[in-house]
Short mmCIF file of C-alpha atoms in Angstrom, two decimals:
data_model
loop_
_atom_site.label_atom_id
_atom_site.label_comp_id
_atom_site.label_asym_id
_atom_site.label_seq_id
_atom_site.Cartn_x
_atom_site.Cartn_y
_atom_site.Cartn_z
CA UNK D 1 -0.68 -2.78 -17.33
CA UNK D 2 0.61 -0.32 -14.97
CA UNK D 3 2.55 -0.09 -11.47
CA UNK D 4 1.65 1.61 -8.08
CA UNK D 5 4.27 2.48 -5.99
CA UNK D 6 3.59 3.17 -2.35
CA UNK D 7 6.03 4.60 0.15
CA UNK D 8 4.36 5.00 3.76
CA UNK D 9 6.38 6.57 6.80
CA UNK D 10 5.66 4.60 9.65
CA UNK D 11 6.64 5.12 13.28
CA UNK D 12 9.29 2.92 15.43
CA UNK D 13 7.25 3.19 18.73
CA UNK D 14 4.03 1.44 16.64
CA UNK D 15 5.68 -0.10 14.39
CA UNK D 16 4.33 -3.65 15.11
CA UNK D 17 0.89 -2.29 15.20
CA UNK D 18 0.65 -0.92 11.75
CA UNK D 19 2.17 -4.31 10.09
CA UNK D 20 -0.11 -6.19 12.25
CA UNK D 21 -2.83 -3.32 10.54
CA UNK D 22 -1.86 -4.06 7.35
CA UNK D 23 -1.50 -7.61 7.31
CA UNK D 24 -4.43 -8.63 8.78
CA UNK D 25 -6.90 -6.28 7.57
CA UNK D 26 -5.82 -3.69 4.74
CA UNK D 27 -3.97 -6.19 2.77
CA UNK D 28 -6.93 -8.49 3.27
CA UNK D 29 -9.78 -6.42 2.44
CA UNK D 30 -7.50 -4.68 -0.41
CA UNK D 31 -7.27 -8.20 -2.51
CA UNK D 32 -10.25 -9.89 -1.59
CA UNK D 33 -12.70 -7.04 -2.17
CA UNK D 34 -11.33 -5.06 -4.44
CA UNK D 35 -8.68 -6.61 -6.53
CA UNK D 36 -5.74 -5.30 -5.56
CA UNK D 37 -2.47 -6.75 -6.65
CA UNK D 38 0.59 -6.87 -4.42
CA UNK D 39 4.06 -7.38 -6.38
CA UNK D 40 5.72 -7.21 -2.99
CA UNK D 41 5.90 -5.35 -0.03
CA UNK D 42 9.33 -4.13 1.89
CA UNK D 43 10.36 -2.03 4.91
CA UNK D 44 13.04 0.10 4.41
CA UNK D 45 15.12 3.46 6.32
CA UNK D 46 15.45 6.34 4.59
CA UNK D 47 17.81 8.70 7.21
CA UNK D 48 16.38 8.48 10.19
CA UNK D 49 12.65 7.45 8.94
CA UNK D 50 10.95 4.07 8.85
CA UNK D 51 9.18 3.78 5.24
CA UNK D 52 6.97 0.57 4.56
CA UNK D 53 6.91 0.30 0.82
CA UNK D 54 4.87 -1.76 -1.56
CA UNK D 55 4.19 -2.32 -5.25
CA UNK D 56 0.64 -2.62 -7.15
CA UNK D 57 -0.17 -3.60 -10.95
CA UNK D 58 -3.01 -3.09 -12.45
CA UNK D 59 -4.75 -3.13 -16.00
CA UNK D 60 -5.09 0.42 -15.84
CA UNK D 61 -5.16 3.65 -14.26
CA UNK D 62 -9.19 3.74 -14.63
CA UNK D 63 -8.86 0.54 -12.59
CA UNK D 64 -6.85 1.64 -9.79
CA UNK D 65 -8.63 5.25 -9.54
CA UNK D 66 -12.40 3.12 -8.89
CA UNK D 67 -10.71 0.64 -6.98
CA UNK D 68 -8.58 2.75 -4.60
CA UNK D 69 -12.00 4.82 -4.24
CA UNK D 70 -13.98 2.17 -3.16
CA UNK D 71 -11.60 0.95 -0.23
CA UNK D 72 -10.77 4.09 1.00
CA UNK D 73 -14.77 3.99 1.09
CA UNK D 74 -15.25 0.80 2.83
CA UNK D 75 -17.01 0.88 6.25
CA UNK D 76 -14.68 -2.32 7.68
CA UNK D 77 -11.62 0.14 7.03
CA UNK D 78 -13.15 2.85 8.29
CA UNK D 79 -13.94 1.16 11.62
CA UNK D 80 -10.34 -0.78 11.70
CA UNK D 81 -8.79 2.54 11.48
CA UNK D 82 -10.73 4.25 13.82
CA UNK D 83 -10.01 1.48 16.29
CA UNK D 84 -6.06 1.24 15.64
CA UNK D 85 -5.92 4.43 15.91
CA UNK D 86 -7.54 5.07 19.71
CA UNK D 87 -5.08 2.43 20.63
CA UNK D 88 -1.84 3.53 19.11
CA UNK D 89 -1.95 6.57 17.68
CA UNK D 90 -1.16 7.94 14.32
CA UNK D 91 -0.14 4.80 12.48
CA UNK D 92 1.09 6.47 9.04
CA UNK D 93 2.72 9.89 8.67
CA UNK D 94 3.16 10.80 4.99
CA UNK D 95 2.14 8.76 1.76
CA UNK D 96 3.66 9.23 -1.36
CA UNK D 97 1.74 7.41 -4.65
CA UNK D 98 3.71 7.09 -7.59
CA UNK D 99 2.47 5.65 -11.03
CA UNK D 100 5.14 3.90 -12.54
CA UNK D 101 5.76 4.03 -16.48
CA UNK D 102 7.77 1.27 -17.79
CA UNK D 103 10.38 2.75 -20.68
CA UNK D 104 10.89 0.98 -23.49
CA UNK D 105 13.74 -0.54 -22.67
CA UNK D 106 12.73 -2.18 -19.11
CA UNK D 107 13.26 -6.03 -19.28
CA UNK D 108 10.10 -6.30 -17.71
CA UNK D 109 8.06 -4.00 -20.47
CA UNK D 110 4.93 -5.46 -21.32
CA UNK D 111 5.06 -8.10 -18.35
CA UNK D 112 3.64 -8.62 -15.50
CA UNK D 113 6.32 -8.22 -12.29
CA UNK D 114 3.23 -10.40 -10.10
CA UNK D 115 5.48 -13.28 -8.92
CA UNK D 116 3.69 -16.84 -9.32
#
């Protein structure tokens, strides 16, 4: 089992939009089609940026390199984008993808950190 960290930089003046985005349609396609896993999801500053951050699990990184393909892939993304994107802009400024490695000390080792 592995972790995904995501860190997006998001913008004030569409803020709204891009949760709106990602609630109703990434987050949606991401679990239903392709088995994504949210641990949770937060919003956070960092200086004067707006990150939106969220954590993944999955069995492995084989997984979550064929799964990640196919949504970026997906033709209901592709379209969602394209649309969100005439109507407010550039949503998302940089992404950062981290693969977390649990040491072997982590009180979590081993576990899953999927709430429920």
């Amino acid at each position: 089992m592995i972790q995904q960290l995501r860190i997006y930089e998001i913008f004030e003046n569409n803020k709204a939009a891009f949760h709106a985005r990602f609630r109703d349609h990434a987050a949606r396609i991401m679990t239903g089609r392709y088995g994504f896993k949210f641990a949770s999801m937060w919003e956070t500053k960092f200086g004067d940026r707006t990150e939106f951050v969220y954590l993944l699990e999955w069995p492995d990184e084989a997984t979550k390199t064929a799964q990640w393909a196919a949504f970026m892939a997906d033709p209901e993304w592709a379209e969602i984008k394209r649309v969100t994107h005439a109507e407010h802009g550039p949503m998302v400024g940089q992404i950062e993808d981290r693969l977390l490695a649990q040491v072997d000390y982590s009180p979590a080792r081993g576990r899953s950190l999927l709430l429920g």
